mmCIF file of C-alpha atoms and ligand atoms in Angstrom:
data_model
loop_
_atom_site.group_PDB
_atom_site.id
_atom_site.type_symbol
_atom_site.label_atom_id
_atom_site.label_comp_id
_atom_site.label_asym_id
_atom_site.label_seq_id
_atom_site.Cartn_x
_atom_site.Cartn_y
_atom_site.Cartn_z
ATOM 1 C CA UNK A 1 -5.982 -22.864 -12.870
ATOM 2 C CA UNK A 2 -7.679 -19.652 -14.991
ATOM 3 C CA UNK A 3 -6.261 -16.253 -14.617
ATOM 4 C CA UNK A 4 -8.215 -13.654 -12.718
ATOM 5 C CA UNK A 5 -9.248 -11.778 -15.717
ATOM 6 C CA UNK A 6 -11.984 -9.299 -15.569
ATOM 7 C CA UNK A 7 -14.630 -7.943 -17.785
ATOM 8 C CA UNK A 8 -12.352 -5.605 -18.806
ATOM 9 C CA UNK A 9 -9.484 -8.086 -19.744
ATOM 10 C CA UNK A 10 -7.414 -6.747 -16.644
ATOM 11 C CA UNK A 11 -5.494 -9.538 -15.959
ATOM 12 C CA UNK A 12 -5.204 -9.719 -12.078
ATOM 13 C CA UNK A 13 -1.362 -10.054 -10.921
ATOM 14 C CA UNK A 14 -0.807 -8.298 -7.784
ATOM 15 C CA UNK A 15 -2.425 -8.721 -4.433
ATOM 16 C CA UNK A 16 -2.033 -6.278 -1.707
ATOM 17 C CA UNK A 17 -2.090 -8.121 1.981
ATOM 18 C CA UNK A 18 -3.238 -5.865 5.044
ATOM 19 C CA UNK A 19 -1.615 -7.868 7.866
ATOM 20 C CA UNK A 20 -3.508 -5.271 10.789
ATOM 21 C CA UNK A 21 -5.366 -2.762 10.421
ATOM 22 C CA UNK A 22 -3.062 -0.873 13.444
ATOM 23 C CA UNK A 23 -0.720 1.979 13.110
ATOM 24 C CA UNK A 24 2.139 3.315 15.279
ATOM 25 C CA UNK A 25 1.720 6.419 13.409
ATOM 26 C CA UNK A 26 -1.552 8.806 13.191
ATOM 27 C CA UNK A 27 -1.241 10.439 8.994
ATOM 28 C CA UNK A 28 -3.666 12.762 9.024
ATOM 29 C CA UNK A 29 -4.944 11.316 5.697
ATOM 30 C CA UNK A 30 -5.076 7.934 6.755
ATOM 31 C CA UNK A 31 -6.971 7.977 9.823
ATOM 32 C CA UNK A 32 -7.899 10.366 12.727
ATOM 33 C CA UNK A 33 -5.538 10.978 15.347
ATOM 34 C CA UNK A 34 -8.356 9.803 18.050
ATOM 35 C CA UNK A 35 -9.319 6.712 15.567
ATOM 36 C CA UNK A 36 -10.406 3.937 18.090
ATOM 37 C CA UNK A 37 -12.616 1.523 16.019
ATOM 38 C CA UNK A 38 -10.217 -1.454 15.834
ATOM 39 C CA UNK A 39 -10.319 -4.485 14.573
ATOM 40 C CA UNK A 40 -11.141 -6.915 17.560
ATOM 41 C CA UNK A 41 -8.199 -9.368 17.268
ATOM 42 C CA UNK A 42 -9.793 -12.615 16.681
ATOM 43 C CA UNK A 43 -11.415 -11.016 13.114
ATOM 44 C CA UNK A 44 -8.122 -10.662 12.103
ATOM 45 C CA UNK A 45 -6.884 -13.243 9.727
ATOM 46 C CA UNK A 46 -4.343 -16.099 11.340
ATOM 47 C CA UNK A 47 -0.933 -16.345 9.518
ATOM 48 C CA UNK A 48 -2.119 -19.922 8.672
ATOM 49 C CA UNK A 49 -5.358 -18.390 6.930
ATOM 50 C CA UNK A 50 -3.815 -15.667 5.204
ATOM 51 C CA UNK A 51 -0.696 -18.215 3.584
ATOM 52 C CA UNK A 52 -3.595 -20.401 2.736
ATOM 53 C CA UNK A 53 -5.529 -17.389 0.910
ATOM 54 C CA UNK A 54 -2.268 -16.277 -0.777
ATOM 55 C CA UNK A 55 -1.483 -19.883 -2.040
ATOM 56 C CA UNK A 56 -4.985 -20.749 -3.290
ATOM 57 C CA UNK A 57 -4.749 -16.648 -5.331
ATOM 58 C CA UNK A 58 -0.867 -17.527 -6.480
ATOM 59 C CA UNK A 59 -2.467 -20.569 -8.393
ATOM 60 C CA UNK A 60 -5.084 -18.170 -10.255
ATOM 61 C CA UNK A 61 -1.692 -16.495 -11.772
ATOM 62 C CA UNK A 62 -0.881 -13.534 -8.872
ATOM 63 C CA UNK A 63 2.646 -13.297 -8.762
ATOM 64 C CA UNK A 64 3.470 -10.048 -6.758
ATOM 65 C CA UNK A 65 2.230 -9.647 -2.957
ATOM 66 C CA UNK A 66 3.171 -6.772 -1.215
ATOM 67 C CA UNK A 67 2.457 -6.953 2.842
ATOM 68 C CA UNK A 68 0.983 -3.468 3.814
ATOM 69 C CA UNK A 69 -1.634 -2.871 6.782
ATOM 70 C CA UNK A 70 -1.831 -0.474 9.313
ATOM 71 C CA UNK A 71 1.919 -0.874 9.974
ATOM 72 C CA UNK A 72 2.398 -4.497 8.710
ATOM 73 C CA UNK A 73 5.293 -4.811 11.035
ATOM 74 C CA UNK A 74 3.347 -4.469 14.144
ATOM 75 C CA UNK A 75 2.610 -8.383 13.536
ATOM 76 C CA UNK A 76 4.342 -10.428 15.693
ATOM 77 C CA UNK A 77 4.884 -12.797 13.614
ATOM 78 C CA UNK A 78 6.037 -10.605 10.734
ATOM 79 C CA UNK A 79 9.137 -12.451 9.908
ATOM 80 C CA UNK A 80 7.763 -16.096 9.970
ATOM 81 C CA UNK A 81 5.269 -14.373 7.549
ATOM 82 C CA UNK A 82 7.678 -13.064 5.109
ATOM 83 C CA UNK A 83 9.110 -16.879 5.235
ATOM 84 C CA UNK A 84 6.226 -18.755 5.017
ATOM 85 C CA UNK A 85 5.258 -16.938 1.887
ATOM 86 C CA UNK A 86 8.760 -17.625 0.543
ATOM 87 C CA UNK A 87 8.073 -21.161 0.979
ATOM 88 C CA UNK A 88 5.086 -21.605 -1.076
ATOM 89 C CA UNK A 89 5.268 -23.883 -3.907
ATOM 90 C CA UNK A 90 4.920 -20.530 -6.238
ATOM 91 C CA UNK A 91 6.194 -18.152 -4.096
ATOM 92 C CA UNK A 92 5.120 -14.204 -5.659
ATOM 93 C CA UNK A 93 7.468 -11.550 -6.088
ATOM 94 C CA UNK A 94 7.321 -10.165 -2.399
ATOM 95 C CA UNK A 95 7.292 -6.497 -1.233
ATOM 96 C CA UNK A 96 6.112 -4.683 2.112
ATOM 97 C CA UNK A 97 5.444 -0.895 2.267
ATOM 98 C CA UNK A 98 6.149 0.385 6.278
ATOM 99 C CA UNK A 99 6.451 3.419 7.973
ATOM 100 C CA UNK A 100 10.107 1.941 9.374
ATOM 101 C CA UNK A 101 9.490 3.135 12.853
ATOM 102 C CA UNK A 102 10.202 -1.167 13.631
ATOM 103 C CA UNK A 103 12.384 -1.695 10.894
ATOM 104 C CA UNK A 104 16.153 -0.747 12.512
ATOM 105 C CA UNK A 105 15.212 -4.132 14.676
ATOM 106 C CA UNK A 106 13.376 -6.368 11.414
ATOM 107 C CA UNK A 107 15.230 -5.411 8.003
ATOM 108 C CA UNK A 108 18.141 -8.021 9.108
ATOM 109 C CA UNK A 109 15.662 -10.713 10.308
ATOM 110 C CA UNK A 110 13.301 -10.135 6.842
ATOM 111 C CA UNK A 111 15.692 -9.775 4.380
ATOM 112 C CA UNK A 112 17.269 -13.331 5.750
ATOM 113 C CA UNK A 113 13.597 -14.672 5.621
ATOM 114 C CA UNK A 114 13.687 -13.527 1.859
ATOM 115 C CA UNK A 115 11.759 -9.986 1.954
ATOM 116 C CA UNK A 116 13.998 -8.672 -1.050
ATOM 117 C CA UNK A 117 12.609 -4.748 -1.378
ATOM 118 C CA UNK A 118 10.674 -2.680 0.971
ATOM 119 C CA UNK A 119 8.814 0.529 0.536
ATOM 120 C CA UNK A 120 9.331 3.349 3.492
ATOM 121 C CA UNK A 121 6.801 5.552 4.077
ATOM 122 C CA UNK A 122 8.236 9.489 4.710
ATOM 123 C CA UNK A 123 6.279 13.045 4.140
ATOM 124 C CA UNK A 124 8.633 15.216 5.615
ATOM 125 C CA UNK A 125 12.211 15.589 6.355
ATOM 126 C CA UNK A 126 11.472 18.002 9.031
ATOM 127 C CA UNK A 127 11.119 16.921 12.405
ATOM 128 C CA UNK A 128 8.287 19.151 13.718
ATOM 129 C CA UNK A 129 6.394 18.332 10.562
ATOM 130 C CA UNK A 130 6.458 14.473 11.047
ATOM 131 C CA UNK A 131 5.151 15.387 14.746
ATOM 132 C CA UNK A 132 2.125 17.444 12.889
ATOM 133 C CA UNK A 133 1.440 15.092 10.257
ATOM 134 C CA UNK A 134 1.768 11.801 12.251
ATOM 135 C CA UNK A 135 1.139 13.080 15.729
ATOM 136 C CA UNK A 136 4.234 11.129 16.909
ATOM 137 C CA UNK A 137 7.806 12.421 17.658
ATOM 138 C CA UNK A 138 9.740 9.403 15.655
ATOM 139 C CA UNK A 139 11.353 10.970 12.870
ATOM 140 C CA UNK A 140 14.644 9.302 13.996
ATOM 141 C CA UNK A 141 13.534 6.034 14.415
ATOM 142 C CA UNK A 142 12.110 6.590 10.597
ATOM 143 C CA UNK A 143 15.907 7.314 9.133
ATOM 144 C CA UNK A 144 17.519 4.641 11.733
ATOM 145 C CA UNK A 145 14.701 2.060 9.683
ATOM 146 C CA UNK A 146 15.822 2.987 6.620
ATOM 147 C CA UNK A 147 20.131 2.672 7.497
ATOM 148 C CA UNK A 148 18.567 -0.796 8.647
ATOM 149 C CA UNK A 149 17.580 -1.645 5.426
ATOM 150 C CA UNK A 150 20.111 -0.791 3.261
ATOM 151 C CA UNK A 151 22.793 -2.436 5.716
ATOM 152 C CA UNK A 152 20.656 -5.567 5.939
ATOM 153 C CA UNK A 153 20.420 -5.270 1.339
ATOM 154 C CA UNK A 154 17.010 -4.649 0.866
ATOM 155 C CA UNK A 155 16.849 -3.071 -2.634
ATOM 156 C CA UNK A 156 15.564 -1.120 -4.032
ATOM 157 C CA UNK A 157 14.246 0.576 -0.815
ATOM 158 C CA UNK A 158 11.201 2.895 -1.977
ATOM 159 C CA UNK A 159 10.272 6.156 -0.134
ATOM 160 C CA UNK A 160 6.527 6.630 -0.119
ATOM 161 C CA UNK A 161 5.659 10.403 0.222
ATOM 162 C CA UNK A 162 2.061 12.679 -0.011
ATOM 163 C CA UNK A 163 2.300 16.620 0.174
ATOM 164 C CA UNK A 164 -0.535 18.115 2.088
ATOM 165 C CA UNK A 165 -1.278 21.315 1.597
ATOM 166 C CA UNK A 166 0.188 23.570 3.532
ATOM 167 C CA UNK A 167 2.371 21.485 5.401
ATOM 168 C CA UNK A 168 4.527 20.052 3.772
ATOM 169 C CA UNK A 169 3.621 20.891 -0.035
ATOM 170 C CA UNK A 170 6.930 23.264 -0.348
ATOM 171 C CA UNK A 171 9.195 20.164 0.015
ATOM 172 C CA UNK A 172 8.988 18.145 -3.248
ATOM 173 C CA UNK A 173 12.762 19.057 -4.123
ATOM 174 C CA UNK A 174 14.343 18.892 -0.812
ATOM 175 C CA UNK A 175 12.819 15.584 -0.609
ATOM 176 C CA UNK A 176 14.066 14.419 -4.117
ATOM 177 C CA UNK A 177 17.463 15.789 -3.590
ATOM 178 C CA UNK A 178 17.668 13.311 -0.248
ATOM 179 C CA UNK A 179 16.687 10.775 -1.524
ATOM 180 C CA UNK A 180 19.292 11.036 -4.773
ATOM 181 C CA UNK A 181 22.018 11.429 -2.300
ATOM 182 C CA UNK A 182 20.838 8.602 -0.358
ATOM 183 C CA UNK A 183 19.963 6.315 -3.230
ATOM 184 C CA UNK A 184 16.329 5.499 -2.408
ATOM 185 C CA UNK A 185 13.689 5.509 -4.936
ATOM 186 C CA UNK A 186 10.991 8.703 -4.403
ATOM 187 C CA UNK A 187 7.481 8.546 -5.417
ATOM 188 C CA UNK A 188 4.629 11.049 -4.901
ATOM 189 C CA UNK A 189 1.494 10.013 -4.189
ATOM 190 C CA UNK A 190 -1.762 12.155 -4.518
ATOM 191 C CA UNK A 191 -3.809 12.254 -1.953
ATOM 192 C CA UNK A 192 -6.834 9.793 -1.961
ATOM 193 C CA UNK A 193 -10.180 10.693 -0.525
ATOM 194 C CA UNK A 194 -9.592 7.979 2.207
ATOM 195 C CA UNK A 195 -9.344 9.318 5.668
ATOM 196 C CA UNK A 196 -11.779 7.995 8.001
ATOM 197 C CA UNK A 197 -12.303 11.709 9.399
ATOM 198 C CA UNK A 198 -13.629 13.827 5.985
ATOM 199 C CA UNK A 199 -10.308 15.738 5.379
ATOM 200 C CA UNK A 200 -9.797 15.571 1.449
ATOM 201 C CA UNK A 201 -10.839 18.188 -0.476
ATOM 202 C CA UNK A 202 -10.125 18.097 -3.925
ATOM 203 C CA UNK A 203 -10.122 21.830 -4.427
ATOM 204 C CA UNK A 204 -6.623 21.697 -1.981
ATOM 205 C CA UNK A 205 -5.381 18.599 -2.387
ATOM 206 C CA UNK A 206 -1.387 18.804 -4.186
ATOM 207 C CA UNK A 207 -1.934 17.134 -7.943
ATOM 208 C CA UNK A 208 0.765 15.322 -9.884
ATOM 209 C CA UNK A 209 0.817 18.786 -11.667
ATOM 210 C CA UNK A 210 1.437 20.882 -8.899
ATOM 211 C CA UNK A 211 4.674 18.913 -8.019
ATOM 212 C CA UNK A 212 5.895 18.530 -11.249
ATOM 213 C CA UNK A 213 5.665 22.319 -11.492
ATOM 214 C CA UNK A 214 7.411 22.802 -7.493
ATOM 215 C CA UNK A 215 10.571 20.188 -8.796
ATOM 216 C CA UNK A 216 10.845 21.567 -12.597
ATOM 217 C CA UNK A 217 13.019 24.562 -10.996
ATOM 218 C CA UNK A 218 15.602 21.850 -9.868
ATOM 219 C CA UNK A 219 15.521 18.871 -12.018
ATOM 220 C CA UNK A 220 15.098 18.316 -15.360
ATOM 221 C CA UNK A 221 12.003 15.299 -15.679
ATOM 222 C CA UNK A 222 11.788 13.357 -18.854
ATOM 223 C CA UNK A 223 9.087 11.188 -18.582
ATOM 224 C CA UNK A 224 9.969 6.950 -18.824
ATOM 225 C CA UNK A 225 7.930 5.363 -21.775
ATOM 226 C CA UNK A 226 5.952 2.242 -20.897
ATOM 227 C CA UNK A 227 4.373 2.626 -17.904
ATOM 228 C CA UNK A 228 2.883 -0.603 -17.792
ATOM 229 C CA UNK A 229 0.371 -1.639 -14.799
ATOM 230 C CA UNK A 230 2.701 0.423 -12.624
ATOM 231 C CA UNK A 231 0.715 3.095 -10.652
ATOM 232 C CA UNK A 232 3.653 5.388 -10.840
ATOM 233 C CA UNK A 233 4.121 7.479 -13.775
ATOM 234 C CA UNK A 234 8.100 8.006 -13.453
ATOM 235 C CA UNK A 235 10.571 10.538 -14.971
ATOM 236 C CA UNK A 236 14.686 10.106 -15.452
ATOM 237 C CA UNK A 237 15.970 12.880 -13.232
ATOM 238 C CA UNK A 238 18.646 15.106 -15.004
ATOM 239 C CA UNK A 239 19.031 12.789 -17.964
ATOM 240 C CA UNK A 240 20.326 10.274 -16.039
ATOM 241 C CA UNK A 241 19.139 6.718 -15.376
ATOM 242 C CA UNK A 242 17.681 7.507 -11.671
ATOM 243 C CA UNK A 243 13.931 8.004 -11.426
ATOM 244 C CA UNK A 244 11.115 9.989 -9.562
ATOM 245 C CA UNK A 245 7.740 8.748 -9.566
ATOM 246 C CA UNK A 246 4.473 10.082 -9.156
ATOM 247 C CA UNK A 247 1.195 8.386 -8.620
ATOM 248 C CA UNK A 248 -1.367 10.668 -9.743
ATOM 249 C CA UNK A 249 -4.222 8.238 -8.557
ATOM 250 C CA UNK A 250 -7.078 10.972 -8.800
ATOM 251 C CA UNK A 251 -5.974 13.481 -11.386
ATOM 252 C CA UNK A 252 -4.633 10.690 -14.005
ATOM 253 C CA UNK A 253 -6.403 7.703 -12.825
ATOM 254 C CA UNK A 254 -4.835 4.423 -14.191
ATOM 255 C CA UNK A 255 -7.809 2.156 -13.228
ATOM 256 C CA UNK A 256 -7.701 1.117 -17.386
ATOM 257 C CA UNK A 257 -4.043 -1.099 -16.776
ATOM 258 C CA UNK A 258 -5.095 -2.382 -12.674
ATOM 259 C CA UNK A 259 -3.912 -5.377 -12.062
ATOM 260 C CA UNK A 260 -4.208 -5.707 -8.619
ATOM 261 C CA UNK A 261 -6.992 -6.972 -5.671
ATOM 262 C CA UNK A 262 -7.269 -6.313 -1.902
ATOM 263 C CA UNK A 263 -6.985 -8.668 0.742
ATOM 264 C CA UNK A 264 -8.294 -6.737 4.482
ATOM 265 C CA UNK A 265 -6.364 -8.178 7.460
ATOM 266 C CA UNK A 266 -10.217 -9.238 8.557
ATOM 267 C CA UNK A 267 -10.221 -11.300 5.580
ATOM 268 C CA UNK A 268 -12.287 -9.070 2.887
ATOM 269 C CA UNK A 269 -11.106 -9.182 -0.871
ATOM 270 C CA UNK A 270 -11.484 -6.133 -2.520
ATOM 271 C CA UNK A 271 -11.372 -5.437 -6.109
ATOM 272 C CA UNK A 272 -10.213 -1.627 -5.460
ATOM 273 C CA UNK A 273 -9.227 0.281 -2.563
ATOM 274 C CA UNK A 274 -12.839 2.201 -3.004
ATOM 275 C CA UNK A 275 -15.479 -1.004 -3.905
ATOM 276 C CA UNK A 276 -18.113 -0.393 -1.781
ATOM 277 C CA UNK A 277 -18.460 -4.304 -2.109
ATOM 278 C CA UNK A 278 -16.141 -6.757 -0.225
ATOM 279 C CA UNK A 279 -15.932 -10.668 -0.450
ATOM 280 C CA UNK A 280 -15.846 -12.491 2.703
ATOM 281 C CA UNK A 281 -12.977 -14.869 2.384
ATOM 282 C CA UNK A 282 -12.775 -15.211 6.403
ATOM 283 C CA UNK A 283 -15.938 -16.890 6.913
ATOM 284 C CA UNK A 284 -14.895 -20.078 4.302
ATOM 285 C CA UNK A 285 -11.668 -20.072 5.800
ATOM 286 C CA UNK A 286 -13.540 -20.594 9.575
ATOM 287 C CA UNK A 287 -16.128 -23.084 8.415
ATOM 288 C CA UNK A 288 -15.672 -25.868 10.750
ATOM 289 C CA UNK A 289 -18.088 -28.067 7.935
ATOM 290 C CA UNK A 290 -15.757 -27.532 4.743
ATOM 291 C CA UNK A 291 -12.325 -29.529 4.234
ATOM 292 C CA UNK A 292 -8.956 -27.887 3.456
ATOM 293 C CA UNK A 293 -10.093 -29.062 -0.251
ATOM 294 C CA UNK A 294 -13.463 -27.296 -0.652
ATOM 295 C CA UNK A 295 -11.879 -23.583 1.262
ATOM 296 C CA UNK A 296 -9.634 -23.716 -1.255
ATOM 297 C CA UNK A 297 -11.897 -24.607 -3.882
ATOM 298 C CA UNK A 298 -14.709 -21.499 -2.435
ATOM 299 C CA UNK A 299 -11.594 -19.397 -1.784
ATOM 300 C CA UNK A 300 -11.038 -19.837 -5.621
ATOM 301 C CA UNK A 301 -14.496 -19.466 -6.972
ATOM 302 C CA UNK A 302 -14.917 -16.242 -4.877
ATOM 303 C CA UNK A 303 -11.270 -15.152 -6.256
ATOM 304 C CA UNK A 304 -12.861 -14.908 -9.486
ATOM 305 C CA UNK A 305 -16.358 -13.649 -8.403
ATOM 306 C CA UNK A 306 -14.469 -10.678 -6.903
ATOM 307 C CA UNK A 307 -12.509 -10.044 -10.102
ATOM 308 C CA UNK A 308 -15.504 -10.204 -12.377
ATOM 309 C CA UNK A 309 -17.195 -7.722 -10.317
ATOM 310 C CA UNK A 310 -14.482 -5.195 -10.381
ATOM 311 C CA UNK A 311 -16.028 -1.870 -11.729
ATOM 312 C CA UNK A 312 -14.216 -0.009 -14.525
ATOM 313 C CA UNK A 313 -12.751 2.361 -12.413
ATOM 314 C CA UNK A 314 -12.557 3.595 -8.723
ATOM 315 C CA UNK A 315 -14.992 6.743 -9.682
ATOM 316 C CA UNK A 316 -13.397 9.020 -7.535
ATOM 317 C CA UNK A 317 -13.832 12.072 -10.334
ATOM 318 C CA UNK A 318 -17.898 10.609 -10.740
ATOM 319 C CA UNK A 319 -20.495 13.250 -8.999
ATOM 320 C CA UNK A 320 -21.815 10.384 -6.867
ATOM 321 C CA UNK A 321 -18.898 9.360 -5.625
ATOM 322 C CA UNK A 322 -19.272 8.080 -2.048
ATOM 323 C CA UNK A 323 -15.655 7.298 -0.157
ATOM 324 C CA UNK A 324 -15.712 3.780 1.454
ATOM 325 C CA UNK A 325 -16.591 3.124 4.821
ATOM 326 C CA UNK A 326 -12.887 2.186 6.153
ATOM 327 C CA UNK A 327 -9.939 4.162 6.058
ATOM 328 C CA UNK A 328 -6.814 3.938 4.415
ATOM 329 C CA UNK A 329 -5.428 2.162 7.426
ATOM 330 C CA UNK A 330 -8.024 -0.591 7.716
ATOM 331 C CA UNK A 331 -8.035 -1.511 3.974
ATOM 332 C CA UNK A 332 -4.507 -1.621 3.261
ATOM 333 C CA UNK A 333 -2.438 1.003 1.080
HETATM 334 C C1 SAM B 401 -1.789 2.896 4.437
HETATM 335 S S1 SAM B 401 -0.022 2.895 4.561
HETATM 336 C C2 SAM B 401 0.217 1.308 5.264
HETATM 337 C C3 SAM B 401 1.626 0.865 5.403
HETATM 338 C C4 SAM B 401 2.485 1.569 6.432
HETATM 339 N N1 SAM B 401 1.860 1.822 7.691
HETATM 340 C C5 SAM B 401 3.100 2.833 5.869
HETATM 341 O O1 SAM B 401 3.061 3.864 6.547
HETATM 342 O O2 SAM B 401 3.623 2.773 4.777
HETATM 343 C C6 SAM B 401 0.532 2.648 2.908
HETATM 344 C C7 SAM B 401 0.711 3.890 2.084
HETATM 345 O O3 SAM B 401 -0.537 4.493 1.874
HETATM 346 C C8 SAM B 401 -0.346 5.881 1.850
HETATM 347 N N2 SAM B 401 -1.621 6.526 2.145
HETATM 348 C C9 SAM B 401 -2.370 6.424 3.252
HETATM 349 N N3 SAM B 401 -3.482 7.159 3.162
HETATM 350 C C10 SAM B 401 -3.464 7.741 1.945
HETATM 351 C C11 SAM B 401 -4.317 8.626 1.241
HETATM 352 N N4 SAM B 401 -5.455 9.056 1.792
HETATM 353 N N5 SAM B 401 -3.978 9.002 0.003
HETATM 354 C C12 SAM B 401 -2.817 8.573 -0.555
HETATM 355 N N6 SAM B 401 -1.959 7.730 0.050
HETATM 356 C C13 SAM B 401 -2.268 7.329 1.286
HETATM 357 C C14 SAM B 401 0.704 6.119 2.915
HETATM 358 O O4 SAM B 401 1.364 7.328 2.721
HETATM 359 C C15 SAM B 401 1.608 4.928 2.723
HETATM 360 O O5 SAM B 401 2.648 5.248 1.841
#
């Protein structure tokens, strides 16, 4: 079947999965701590829908799926997920990115269902600063998550982190140095302008810069050539072969090499996290007239629809810029 290449010649690769749009934490940048507009549960995609999707996009040449949500692992059925994804007659290069609060119980049960790395999500080593940027005491239950996967061999185990200002934007080296001495991969990510309650404000917001500048005391950073589609940039740490990455989605956007789509856990494709256009995929996969054949086939066409739609780039540094409608949390990160 063709590739999913866009008017651009981005070749289309990686498809982020939003398995709920739920968290178990509150990140001030992802969605207010009072949030309440759920997802009604029977809009959410069925695990049989979502393989289905996956399978028919696999075909069109996607070969890396990473499970996100919300906290992907609040789905029950997380594991027979992971496996039934596995089993698919071209089964992608599979990742998840969590917060870890459930993974001390799940890393065992995913790795055997053939989850293979795993990004953890972690701002702060400090435990009154998780409570003020999560709004949840579970610091702990973050670091038991993370033992879990390294005892259960999930590698490389990535450690997602964003400096706010004032809160945690002094921690950039004590956060490195952890993670060195606990062998996880860091990587910075800049703020995005997708809270559901207005926070961002470019004028505050820590840049790529800024935390090169707060680690360049402590490490030396030569930068890795050939970047790739990768969204982080990454530097060798102390001319060694370890690496810190930084995803410097609004100062450096690297919209020009994106490779990836969006896939809602109410069954919207998205051609970037800030398309104010979605693709209903749900409503083929629920029409009670079509056969298995023809939603795959629609599933297909609108595959490709959605990729030859995808703008240039996500705008975010345009004057009319408008930030989408959902959050962070209910598109998928
Ligand atoms: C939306 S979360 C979903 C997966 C999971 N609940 C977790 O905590 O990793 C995925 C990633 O997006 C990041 N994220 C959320 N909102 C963001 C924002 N406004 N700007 C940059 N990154 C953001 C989080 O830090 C996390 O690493």
């Amino acid at each position: 079947m063709s590739q999913l290449v866009d008017t651009f010649n981005r070749t289309h690769r990686d498809l982020r999965v939003s398995l709920t749009d739920r968290c178990s934490l509150r990140c001030t940048y992802c969605m207010p701590q009072d949030f309440d507009k759920w997802l009604p549960s029977h809009e959410l995609l069925t695990t049989d829908e979502l393989v289905t999707v996956i399978d028919v996009a696999t075909e069109h040449g996607i070969n890396q799926v990473r499970l996100t949500g919300g906290e992907p692992l609040l789905r029950p059925d997380i594991v027979d997920i992971v496996a039934r994804i596995n089993a698919l007659p071209n089964p992608p290069e599979l990742s998840l990115t969590t917060n870890g609060l459930r993974l001390a119980d799940l890393a065992a049960p995913l790795f055997a269902a053939g989850l293979v790395r795993v990004n953890v999500s972690l701002d702060t080593l400090d435990r009154d600063r998780f409570k003020t940027l999560t709004f949840r005491d579970r610091i702990g239950d973050v670091f038991k998550g993370i033992q879990a996967a390294r005892a259960a061999g999930l590698t490389p185990i990535k450690i997602n982190s964003v400096l706010m200002p004032g809160i945690n934007d002094d921690e950039a080296p004590a956060l490195l140095r952890w993670a060195l001495e606990e062998g996880l991969t860091l990587r910075f990510i800049e703020q995005m302008p997708l809270d559901a309650g207005g926070i961002w404000n470019r004028a505050t917001m820590v840049s790529a810069e800024q935390i090169l500048e707060s680690l360049a005391p402590h490490f030396k950073l030569t930068p890795v050539p050939a970047r790739g589609s990768a969204p982080a940039e990454e530097f060798y740490i102390n001319d060694g072969t370890l690496k810190v990455g930084i995803i410097a989605s609004v100062t450096q956007p690297f919209c020009g090499a994106c490779d990836r789509l969006r896939l809602t856990s109410d069954g919207q494709l998205r051609s970037c996290l800030f398309s104010q256009d979605e693709t209903d995929l749900r409503k083929v996969l629920r029409n009670r007239e079509l056969s298995i054949l023809d939603i795959r086939s629609e599933i297909s066409r609108r595959l490709q629809k959605t990729v030859l739609g995808k703008l240039a780039g996500h705008g975010i540094n345009d004057p009319s810029f408008i930030q989408p409608i959902r959050p962070m949390s209910a598109i998928g990160g």
